[in-house]
GROMACS .gro file of N, CA and C in nm:
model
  261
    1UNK      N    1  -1.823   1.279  -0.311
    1UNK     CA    2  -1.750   1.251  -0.432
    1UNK      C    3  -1.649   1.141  -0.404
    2UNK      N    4  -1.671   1.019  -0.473
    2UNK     CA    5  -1.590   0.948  -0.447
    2UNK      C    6  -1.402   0.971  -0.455
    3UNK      N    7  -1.326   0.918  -0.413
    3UNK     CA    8  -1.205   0.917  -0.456
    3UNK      C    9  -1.165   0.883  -0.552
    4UNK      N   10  -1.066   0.959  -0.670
    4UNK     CA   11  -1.027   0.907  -0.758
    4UNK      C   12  -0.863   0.819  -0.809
    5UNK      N   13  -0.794   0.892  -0.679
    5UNK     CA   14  -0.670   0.839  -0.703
    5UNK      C   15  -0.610   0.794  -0.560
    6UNK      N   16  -0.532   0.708  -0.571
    6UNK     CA   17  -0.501   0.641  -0.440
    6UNK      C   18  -0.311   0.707  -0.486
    7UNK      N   19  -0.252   0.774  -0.359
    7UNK     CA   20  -0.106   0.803  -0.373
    7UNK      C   21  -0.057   0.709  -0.307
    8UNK      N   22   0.075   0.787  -0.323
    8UNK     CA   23   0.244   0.710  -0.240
    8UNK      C   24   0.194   0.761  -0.074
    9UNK      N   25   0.121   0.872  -0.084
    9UNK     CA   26   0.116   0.932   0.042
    9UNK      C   27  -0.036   0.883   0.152
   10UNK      N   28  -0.101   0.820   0.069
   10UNK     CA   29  -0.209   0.749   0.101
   10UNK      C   30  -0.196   0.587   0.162
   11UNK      N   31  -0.063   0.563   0.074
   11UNK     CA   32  -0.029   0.414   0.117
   11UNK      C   33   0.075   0.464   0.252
   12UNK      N   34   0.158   0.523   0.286
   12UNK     CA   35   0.205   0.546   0.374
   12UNK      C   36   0.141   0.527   0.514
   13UNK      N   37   0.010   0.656   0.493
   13UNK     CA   38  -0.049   0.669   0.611
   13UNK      C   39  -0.123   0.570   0.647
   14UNK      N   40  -0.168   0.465   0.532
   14UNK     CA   41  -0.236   0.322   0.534
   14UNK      C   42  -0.159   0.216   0.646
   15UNK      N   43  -0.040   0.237   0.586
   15UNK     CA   44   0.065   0.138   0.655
   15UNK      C   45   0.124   0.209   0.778
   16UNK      N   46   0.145   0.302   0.846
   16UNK     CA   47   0.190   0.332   0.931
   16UNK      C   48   0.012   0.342   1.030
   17UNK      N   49  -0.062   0.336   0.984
   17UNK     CA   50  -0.234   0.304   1.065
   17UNK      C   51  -0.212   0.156   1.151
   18UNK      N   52  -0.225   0.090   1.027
   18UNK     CA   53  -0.271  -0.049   0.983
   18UNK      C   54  -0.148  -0.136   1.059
   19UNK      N   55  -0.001  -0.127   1.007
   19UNK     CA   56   0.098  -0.218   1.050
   19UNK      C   57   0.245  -0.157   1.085
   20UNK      N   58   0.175  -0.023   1.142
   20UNK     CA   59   0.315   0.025   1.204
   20UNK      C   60   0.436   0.075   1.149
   21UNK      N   61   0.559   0.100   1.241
   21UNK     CA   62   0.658   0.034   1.181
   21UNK      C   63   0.784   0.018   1.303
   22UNK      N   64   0.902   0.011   1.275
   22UNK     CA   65   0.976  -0.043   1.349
   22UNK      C   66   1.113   0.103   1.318
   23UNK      N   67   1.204   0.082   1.418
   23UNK     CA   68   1.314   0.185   1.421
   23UNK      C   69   1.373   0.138   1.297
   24UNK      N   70   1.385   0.027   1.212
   24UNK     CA   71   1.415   0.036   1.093
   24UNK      C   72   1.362   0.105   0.960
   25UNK      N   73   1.213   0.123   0.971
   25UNK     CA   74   1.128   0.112   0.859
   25UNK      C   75   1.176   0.291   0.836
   26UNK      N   76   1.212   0.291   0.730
   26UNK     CA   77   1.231   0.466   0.695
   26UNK      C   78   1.112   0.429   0.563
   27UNK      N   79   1.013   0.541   0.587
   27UNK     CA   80   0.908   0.562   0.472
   27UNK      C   81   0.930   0.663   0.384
   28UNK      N   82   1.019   0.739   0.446
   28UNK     CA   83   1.072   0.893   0.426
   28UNK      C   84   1.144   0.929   0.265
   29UNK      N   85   1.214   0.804   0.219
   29UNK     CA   86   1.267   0.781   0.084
   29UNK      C   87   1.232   0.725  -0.013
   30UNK      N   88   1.325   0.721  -0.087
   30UNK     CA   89   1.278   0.639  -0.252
   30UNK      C   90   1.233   0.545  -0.199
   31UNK      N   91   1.091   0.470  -0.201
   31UNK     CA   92   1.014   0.358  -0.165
   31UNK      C   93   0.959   0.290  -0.291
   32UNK      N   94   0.927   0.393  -0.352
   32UNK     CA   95   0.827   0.310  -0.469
   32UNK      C   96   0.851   0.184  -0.547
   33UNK      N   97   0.987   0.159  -0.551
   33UNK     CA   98   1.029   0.055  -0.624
   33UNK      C   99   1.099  -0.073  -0.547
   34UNK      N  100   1.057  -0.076  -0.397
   34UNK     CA  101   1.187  -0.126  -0.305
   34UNK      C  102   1.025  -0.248  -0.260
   35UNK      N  103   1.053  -0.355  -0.260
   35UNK     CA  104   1.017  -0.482  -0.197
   35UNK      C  105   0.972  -0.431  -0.100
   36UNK      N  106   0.845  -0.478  -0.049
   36UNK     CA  107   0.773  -0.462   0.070
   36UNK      C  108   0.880  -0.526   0.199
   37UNK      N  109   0.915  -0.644   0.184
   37UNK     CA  110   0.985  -0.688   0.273
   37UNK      C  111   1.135  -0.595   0.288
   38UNK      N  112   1.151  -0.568   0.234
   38UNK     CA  113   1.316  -0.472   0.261
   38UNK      C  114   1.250  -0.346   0.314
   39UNK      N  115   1.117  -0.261   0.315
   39UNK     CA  116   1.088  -0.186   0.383
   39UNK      C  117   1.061  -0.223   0.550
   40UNK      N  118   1.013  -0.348   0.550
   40UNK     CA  119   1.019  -0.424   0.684
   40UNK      C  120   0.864  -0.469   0.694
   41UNK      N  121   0.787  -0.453   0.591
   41UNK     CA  122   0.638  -0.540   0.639
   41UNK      C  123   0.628  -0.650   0.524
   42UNK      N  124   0.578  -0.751   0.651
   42UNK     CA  125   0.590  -0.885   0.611
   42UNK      C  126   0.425  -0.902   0.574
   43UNK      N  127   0.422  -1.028   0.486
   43UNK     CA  128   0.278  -1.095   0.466
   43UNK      C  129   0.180  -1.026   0.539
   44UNK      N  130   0.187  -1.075   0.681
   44UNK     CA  131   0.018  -1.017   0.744
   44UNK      C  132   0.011  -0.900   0.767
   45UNK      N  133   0.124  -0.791   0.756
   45UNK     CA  134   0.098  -0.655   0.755
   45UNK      C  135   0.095  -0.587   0.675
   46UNK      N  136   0.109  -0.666   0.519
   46UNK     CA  137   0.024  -0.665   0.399
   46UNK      C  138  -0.093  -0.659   0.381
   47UNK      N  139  -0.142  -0.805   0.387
   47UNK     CA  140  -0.276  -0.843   0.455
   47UNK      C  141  -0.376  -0.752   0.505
   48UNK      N  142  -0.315  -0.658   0.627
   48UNK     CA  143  -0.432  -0.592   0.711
   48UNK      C  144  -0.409  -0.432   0.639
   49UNK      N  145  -0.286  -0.440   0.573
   49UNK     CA  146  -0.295  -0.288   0.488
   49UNK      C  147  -0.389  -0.280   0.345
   50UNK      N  148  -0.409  -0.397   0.290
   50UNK     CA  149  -0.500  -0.449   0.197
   50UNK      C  150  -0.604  -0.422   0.219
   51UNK      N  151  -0.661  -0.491   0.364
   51UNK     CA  152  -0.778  -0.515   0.391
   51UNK      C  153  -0.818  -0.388   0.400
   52UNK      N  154  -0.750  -0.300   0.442
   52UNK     CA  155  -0.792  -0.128   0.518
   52UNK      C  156  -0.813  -0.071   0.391
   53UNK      N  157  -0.710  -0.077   0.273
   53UNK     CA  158  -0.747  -0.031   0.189
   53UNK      C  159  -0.884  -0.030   0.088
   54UNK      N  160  -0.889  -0.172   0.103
   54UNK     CA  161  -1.088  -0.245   0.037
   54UNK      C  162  -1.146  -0.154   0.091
   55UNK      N  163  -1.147  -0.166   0.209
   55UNK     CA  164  -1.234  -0.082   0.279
   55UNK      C  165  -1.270   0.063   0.264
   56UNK      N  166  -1.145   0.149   0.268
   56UNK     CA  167  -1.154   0.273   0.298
   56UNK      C  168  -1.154   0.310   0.144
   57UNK      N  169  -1.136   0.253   0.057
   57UNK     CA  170  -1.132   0.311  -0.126
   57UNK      C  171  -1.252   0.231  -0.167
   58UNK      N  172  -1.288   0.129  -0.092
   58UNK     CA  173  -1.404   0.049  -0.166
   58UNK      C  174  -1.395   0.006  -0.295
   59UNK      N  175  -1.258  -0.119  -0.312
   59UNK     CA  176  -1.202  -0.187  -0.467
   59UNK      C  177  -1.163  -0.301  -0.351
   60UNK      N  178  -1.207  -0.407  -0.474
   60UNK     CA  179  -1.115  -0.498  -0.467
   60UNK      C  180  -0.988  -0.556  -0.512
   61UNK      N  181  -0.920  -0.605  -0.408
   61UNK     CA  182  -0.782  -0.645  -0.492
   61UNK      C  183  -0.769  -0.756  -0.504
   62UNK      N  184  -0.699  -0.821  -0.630
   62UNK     CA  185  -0.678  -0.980  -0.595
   62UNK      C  186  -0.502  -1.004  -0.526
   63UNK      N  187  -0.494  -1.100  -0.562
   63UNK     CA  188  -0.389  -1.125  -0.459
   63UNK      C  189  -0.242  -1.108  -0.508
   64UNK      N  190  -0.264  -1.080  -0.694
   64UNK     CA  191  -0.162  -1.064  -0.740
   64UNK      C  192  -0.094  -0.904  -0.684
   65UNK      N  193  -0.181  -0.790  -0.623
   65UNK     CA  194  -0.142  -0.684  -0.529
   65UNK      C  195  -0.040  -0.739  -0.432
   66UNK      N  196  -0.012  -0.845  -0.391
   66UNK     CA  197   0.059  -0.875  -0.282
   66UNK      C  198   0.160  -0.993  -0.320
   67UNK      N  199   0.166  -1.014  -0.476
   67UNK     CA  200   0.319  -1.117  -0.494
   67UNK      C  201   0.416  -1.139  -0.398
   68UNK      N  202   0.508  -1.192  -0.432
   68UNK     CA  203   0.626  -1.235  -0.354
   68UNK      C  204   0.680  -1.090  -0.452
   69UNK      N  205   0.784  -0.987  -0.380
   69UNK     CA  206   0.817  -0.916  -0.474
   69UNK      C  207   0.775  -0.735  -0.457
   70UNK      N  208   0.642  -0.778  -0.427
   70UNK     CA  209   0.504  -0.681  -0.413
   70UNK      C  210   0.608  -0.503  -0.367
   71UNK      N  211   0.596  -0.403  -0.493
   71UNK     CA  212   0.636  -0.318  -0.421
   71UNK      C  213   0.505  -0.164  -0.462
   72UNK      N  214   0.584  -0.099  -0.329
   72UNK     CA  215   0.448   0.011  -0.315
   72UNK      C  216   0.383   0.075  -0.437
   73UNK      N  217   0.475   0.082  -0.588
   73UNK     CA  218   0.423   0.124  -0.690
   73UNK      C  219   0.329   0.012  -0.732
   74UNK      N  220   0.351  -0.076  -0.759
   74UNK     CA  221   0.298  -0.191  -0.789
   74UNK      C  222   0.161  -0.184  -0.706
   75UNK      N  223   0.147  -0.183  -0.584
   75UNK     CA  224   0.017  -0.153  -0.518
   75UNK      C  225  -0.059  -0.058  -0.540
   76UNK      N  226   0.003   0.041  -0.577
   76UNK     CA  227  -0.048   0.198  -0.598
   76UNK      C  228  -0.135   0.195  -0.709
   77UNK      N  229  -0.087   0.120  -0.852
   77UNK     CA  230  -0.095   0.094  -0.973
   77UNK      C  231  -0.261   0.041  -0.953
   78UNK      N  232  -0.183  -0.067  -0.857
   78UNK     CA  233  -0.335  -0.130  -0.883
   78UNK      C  234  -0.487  -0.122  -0.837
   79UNK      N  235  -0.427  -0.013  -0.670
   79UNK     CA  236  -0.577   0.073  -0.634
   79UNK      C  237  -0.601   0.158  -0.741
   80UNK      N  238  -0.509   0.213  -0.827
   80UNK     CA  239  -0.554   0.324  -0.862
   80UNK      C  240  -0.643   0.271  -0.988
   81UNK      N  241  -0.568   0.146  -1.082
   81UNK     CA  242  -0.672   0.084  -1.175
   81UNK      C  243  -0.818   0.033  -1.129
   82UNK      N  244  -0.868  -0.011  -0.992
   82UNK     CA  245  -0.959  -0.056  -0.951
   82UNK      C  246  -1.075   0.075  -0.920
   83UNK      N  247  -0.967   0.188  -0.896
   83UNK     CA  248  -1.052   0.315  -0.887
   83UNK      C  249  -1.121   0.362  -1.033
   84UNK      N  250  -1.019   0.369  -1.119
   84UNK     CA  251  -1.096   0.353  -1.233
   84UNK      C  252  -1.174   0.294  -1.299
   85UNK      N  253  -1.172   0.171  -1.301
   85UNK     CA  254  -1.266   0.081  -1.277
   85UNK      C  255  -1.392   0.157  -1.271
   86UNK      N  256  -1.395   0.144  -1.144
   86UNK     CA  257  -1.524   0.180  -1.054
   86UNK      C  258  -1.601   0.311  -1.125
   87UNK      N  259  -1.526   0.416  -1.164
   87UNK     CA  260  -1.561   0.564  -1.190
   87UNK      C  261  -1.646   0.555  -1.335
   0.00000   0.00000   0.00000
């Protein structure tokens, strides 16, 4: 059965896989609305959290997923529209 919804808790474990994090990065709090970069991942650890995601949900994203700006709801939003999509 395919997947139908992509979480907050799905992107977490995506990004702590995929691009780590650092003694700064707290994932632990209000995230959903906070700039990728003020959480502490930059462009290419975007990039390879993207890429993992194509992969492992099987959607594509375009690139507007990753604006200047880009925050985890905003990403969430948009696996989860591509999941629908698909269904």
């Amino acid at each position: 059965m395919p997947t139908t919804e992509f979480t907050l808790a799905d992107l977490k474990r995506i990004l702590l896989e995929s691009a780590g994090s650092d003694e700064e990065t707290d994932l632990d709090g209000d995230i959903l609305d906070r700039p990728f970069e003020q959480l502490g991942y930059e462009s290419l650890a975007l990039l390879e959290t993207v890429g993992r995601i194509e992969r492992e949900y099987g959607v594509g994203l375009d690139d507007t997923a990753l604006a200047d700006g880009a925050t985890p709801r905003e990403l969430i939003d948009a696996v989860n529209g591509q999941l629908t999509a698909a269904a």
